[in-house]
CSV table of C-alpha atoms in Angstrom, one decimal:
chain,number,residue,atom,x,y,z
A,968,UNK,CA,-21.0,-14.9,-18.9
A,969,UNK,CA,-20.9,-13.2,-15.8
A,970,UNK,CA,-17.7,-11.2,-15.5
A,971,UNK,CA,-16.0,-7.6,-14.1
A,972,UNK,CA,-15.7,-5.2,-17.2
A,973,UNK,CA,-13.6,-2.1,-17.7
A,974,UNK,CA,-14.6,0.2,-20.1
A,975,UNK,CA,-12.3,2.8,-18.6
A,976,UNK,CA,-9.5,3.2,-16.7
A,977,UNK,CA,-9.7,5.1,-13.0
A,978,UNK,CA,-11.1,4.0,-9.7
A,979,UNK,CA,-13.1,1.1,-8.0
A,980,UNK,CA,-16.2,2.1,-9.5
A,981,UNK,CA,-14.9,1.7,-12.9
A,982,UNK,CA,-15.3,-2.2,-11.9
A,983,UNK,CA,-18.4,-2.9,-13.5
A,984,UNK,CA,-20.2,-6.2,-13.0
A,985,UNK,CA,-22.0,-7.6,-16.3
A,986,UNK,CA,-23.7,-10.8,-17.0
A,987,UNK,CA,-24.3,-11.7,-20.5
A,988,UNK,CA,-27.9,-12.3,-19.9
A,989,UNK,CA,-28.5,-8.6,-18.5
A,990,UNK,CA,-30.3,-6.1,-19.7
A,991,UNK,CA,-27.9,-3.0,-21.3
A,992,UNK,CA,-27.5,-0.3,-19.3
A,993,UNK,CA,-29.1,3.3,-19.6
A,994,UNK,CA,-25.8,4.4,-21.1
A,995,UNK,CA,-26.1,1.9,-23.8
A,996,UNK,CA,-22.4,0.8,-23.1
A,997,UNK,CA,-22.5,-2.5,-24.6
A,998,UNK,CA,-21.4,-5.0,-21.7
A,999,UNK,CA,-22.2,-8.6,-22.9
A,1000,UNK,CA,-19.1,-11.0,-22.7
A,1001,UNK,CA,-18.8,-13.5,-24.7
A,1002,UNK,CA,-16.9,-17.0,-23.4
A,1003,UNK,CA,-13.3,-16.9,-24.5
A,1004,UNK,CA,-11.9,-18.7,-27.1
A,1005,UNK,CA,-8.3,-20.5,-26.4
A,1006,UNK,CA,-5.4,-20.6,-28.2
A,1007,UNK,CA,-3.4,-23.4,-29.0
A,1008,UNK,CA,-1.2,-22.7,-26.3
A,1009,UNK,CA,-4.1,-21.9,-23.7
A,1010,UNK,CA,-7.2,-23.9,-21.9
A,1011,UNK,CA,-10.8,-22.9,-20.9
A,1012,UNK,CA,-11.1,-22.9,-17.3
A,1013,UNK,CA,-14.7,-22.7,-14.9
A,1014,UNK,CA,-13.1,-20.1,-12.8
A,1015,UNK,CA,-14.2,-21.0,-9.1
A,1016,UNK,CA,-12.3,-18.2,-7.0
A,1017,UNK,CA,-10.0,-14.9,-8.3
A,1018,UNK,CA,-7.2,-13.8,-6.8
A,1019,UNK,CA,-7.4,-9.7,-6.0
A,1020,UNK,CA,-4.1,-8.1,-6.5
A,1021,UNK,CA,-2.0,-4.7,-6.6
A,1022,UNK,CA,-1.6,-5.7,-10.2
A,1023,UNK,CA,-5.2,-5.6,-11.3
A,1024,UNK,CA,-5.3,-1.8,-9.6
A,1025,UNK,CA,-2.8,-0.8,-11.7
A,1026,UNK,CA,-4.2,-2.2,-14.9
A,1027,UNK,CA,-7.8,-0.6,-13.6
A,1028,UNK,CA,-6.0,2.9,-13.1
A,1029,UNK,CA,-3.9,2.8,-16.1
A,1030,UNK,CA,-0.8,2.7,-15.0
A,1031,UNK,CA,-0.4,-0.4,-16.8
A,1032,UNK,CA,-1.6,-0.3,-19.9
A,1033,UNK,CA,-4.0,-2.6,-21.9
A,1034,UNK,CA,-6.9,-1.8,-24.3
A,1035,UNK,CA,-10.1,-1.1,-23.0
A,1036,UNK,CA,-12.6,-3.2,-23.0
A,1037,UNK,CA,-11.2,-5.5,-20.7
A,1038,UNK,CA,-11.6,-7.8,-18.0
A,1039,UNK,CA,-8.9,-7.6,-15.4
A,1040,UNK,CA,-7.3,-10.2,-12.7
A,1041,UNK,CA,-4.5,-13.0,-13.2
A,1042,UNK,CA,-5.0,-15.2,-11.1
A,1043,UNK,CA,-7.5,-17.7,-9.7
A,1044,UNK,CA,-8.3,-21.3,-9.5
A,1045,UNK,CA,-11.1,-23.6,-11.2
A,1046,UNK,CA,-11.3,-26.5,-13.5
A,1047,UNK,CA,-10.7,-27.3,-16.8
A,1048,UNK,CA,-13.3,-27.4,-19.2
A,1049,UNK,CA,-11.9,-27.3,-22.6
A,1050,UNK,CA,-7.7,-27.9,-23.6
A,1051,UNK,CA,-7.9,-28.0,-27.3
A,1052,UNK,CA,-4.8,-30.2,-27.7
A,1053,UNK,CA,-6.9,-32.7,-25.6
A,1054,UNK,CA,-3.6,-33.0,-23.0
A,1055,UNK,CA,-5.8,-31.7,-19.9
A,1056,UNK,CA,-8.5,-33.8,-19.0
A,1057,UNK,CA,-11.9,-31.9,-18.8
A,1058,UNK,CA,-12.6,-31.9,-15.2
A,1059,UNK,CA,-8.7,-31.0,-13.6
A,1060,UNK,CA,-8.7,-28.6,-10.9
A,1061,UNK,CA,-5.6,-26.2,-11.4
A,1062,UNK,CA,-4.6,-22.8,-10.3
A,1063,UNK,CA,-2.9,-20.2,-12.3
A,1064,UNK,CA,-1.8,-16.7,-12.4
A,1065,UNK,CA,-0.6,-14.5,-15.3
A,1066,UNK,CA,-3.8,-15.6,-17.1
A,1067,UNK,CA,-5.8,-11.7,-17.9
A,1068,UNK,CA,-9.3,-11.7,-17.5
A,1069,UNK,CA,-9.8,-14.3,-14.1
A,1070,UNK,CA,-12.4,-11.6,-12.7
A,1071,UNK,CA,-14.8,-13.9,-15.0
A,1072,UNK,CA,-16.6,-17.2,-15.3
A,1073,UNK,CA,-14.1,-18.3,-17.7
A,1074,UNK,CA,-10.7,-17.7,-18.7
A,1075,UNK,CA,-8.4,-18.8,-21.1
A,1076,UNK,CA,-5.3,-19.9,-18.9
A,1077,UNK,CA,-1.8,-20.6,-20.7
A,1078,UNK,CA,-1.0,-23.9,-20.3
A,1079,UNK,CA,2.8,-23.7,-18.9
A,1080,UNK,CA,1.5,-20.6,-16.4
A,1081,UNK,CA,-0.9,-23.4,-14.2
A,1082,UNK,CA,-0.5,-26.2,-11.9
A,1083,UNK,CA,-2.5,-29.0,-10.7
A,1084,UNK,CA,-4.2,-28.7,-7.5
A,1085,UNK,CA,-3.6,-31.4,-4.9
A,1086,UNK,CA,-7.1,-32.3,-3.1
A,1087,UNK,CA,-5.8,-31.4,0.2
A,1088,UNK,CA,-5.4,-27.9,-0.9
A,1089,UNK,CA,-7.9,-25.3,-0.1
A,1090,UNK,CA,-10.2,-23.6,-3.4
A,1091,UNK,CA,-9.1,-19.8,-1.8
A,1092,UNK,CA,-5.7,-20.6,-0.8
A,1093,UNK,CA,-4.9,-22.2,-4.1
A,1094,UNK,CA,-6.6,-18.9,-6.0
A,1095,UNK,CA,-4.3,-16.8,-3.9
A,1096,UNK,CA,-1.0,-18.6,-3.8
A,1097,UNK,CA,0.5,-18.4,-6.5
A,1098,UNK,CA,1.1,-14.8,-7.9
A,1099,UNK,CA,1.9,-13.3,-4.8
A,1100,UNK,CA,3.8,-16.6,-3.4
A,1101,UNK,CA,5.9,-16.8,-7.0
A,1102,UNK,CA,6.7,-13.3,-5.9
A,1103,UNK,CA,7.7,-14.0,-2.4
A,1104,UNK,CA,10.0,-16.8,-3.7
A,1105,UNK,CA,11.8,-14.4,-6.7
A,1106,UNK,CA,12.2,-11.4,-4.0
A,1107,UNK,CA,14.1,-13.5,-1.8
A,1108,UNK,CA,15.6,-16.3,-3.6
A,1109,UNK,CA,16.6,-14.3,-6.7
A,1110,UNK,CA,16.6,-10.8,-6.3
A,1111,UNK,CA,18.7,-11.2,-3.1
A,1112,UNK,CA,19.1,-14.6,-2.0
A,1113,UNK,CA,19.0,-14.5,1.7
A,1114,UNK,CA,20.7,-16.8,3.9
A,1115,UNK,CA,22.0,-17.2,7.6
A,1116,UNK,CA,22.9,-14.1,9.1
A,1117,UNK,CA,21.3,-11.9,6.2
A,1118,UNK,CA,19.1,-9.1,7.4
A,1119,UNK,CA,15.6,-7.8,5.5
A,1120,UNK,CA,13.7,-4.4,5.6
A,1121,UNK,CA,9.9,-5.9,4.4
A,1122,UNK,CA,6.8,-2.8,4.0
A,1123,UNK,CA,3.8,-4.0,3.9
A,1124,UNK,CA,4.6,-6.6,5.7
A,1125,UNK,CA,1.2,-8.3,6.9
A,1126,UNK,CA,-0.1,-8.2,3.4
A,1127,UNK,CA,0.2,-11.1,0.9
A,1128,UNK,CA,3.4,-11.2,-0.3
A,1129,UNK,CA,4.8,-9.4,2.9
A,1130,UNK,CA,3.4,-12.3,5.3
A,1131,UNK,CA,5.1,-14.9,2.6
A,1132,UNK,CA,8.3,-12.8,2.0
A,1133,UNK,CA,8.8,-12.8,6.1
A,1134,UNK,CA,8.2,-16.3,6.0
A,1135,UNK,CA,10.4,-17.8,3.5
A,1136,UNK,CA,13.1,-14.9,4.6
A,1137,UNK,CA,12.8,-16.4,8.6
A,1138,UNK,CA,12.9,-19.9,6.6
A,1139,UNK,CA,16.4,-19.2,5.4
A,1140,UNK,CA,17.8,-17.8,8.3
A,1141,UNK,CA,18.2,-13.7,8.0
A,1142,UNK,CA,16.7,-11.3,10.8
A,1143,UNK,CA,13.5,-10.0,9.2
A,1144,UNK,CA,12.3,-6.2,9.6
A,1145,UNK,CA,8.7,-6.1,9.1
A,1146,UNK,CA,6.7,-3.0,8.9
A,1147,UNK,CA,2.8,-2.7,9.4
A,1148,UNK,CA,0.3,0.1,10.0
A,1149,UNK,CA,-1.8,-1.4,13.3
A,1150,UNK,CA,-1.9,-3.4,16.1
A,1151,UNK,CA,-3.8,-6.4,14.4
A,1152,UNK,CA,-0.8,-6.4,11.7
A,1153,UNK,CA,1.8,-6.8,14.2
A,1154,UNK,CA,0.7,-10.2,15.8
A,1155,UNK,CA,0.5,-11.4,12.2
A,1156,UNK,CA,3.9,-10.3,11.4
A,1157,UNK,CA,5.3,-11.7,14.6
A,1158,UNK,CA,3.1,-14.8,13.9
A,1159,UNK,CA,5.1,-15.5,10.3
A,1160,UNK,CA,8.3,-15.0,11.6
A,1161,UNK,CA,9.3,-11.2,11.6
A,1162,UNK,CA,12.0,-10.8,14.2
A,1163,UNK,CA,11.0,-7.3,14.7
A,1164,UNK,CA,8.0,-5.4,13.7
A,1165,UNK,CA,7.6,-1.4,13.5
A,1166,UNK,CA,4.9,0.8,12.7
A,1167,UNK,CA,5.7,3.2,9.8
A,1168,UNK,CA,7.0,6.7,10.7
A,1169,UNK,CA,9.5,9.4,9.9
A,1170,UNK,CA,12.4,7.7,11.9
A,1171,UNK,CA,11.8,4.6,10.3
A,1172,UNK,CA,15.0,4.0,8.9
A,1173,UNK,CA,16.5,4.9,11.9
A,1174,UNK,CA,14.8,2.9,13.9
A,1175,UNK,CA,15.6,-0.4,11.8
A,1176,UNK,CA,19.4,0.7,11.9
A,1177,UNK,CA,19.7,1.2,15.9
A,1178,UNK,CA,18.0,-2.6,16.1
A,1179,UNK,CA,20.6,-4.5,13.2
A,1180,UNK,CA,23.5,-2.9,15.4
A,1181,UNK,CA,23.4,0.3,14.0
A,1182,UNK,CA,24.2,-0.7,10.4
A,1183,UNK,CA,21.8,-0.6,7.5
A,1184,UNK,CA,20.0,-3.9,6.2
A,1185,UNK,CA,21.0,-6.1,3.3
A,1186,UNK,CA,17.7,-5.7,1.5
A,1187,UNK,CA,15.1,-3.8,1.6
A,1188,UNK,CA,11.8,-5.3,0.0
A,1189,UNK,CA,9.2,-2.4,-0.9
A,1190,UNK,CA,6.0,-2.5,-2.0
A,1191,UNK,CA,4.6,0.2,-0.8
A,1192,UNK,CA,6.3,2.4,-3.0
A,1193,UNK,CA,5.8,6.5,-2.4
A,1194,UNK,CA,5.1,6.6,1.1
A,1195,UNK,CA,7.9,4.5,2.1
A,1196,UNK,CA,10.6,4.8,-0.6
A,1197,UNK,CA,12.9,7.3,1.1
A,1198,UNK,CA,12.9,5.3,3.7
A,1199,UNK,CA,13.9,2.5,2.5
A,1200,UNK,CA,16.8,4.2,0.7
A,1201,UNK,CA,17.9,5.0,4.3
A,1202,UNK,CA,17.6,2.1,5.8
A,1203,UNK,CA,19.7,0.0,3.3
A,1204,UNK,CA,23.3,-0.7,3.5
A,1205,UNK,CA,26.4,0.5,1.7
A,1206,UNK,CA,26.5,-1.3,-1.1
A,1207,UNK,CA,23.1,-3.2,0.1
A,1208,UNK,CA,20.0,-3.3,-2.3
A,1209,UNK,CA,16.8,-1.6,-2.6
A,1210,UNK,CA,13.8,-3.8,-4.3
A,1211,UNK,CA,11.1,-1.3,-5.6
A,1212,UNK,CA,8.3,-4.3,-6.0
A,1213,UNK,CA,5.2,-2.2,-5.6
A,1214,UNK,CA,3.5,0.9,-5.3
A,1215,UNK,CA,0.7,0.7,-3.2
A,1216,UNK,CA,0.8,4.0,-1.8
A,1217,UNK,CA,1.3,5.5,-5.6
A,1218,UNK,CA,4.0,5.4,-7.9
A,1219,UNK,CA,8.0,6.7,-6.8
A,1220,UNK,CA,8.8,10.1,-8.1
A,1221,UNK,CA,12.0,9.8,-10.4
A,1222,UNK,CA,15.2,9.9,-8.8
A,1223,UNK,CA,19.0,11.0,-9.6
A,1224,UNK,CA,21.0,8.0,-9.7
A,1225,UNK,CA,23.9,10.1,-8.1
A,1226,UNK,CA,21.7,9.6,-4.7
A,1227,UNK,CA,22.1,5.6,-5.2
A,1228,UNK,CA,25.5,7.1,-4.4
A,1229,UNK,CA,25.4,9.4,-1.7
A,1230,UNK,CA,23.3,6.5,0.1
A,1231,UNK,CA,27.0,3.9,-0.1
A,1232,UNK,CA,26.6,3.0,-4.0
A,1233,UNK,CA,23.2,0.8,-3.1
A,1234,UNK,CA,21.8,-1.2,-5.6
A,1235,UNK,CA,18.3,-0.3,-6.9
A,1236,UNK,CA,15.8,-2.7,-8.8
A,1237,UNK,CA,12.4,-2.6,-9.9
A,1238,UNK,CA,11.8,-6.2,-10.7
A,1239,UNK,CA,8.7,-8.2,-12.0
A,1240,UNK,CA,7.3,-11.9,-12.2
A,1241,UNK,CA,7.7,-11.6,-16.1
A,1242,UNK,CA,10.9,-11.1,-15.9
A,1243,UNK,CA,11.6,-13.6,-12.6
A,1244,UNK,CA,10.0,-16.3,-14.4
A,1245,UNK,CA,11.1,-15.5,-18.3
A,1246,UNK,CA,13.8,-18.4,-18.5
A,1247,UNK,CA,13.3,-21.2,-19.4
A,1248,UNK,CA,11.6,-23.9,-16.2
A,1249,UNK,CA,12.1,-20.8,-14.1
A,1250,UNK,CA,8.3,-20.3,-13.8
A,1251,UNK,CA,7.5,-24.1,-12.9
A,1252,UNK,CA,10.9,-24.1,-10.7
A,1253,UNK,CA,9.4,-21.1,-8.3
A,1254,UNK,CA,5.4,-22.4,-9.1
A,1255,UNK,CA,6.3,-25.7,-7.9
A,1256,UNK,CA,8.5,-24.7,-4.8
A,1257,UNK,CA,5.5,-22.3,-3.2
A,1258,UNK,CA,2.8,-25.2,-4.3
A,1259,UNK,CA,4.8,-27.8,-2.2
A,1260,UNK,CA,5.5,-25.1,0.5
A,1261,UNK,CA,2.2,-24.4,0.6
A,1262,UNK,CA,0.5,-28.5,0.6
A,1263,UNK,CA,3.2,-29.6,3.4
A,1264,UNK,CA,2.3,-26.6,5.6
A,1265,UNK,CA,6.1,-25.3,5.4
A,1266,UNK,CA,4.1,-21.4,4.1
A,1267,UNK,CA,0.9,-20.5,5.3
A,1268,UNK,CA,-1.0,-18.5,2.9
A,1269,UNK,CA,-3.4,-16.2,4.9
A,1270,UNK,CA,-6.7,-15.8,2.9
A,1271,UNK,CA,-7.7,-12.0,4.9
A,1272,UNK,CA,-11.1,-11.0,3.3
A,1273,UNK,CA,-13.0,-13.3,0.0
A,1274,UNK,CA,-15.9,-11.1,-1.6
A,1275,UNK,CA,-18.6,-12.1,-4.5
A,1276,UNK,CA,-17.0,-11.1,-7.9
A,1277,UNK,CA,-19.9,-8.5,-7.8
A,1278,UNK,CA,-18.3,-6.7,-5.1
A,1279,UNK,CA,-14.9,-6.6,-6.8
A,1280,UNK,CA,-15.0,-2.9,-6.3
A,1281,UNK,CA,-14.9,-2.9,-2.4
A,1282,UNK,CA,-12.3,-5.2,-3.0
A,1283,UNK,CA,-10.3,-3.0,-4.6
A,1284,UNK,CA,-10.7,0.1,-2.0
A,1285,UNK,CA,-10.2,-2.2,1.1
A,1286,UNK,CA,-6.7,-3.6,-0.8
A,1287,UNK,CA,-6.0,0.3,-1.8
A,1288,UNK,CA,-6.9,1.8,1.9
A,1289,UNK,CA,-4.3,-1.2,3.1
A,1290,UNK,CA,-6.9,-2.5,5.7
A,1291,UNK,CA,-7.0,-6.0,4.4
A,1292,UNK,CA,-4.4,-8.4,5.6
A,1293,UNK,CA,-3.0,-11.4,3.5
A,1294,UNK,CA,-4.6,-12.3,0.1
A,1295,UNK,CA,-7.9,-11.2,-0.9
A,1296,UNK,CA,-10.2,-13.2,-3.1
A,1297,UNK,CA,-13.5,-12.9,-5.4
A,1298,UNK,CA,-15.9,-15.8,-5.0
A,1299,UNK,CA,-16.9,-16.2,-8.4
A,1300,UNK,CA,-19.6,-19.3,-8.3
């Protein structure tokens, strides 16, 4: 089974692509996957398409932890060949996410953590659409629920969840804040719905205050993380909140809580899909707005750059360098 390995944690190049059938390397690291076997709880899927995410870097880096061997990605889109409760007929095209190992042929996929794919949907927006769109949805219809007159601070905001997050903020009605690093970025962010776009720089913050009248924002979604963080402390509010979603400039440095309070008594979080889709229907509740969004046209999911699954390592330095806009995808057969 052909299939991105990680034997250890690090960089790109730690993304090693392996095919059962191939010979063992000079190393004699043993690299042969075998297909997986499901739980009760799970189905075999063909995967057609991953989905490329900051998640997977942080599992390759080790900032996440998991055991190693293992085959990273969580997302993707393919069709079922084996549901051992026999519920799923062999055959069904879904798309998932929070399923470890979709940088592979096969996966096992849980079954209350996939969807079915309408026809009219397209194989790489369906692969892409649900991690970071489930994400979108909790950060601004959970974390703070925006509404009319609300106003939004979103980093990386012509990146996947940033181009969803603007548009489902703009959907709702609150002034959206978005933040890019290039020209190219800004037509995209205008183009989902950003009411303003900036470039990042040291004045930042100050810059997002003199255009919301002077006053902080409500929110502040970040996932850039330690390039942008004190920043977005700034740029918040009294009393406003702070989401810490992502790091993609490298983890925050820990702070004193006592500057929560010399910044107005803002609210910090540092929330996850986990925990954003841990109730009970919650998951299918958010899975099953962005799918609807996403099949009537209300979001557009902007598939930016789709590589073979050998080539998941350039993948992963175009998503880390930030020069990749929307989602990025692996084409895996």
């Amino acid at each position: 089974m052909r299939a991105i390995y990680i034997t250890h944690t690090g960089g790109p190049d730690v993304l090693t692509h392996t095919d059962i059938d191939a010979p063992t390397p000079k190393d004699n690291t043993h690299t042969d996957i075998d297909a997986p076997t499901p739980k009760d709880n799970e189905v075999v899927v063909q995967v057609d398409i991953a989905g490329v995410n900051f998640i997977d870097v942080y599992f390759r880096e080790g900032i996440y932890h998991s055991p190693t061997p293992f085959v990273p990605g969580f997302e993707g889109t393919g069709r079922v060949i084996y549901d051992p409760q026999g519920e799923i007929a062999e055959g069904t095209v879904v798309a998932w996410c929070d399923a470890f190992g979709s940088y592979a042929e096969q996966v096992c996929v849980p079954r209350d953590r996939m969807v079915a794919v309408p026809e009219s949907l397209e194989p790489h927006v369906a692969a892409s659409m649900l991690l970071q769109g489930i994400t979108a949805h909790y950060l601004t219809h959970g974390v703070y629920d925006l509404s009319e007159g609300d106003s939004c601070l979103i980093t990386a905001g012509a990146g996947g969840v940033g181009l969803l997050a603007t548009q489902m903020a703009a959907s709702a009605g609150a002034t959206v804040y978005s933040v890019v690093s290039s020209e190219e970025k800004v037509a995209l962010a205008y183009e989902a719905g950003a009411t303003e776009v900036f470039f990042y720089s040291d004045n930042l913050a100050e810059d997002v205050r003199r255009r919301n009248g002077g006053v902080g924002v409500d929110v502040v979604y970040d996932g850039v993380g330690k390039a942008t963080f004190n920043e977005s402390l700034e740029a918040v509010r009294p009393r406003g909140t702070v989401c810490l979603f992502g790091a993609a400039s490298g983890p925050v440095d820990p702070i004193d809580p006592q500057v929560l309070n010399t910044h107005g008594s803002i609210f910090l979080t540092r929330p996850s899909i986990g925990a954003w889709t841990a109730r009970e229907g919650e998951f299918a509740m958010r899975a099953q707005a962005v799918t609807r969004a996403v099949t009537s046209g209300e979001l557009n999911v902007r598939v930016g750059a789709v590589y073979p699954l050998a080539d998941a390592a350039a993948a992963h330095r175009d998503l880390e360098a930030r020069v990749t806009t929307g989602s990025v995808v692996l084409q895996v057969s």
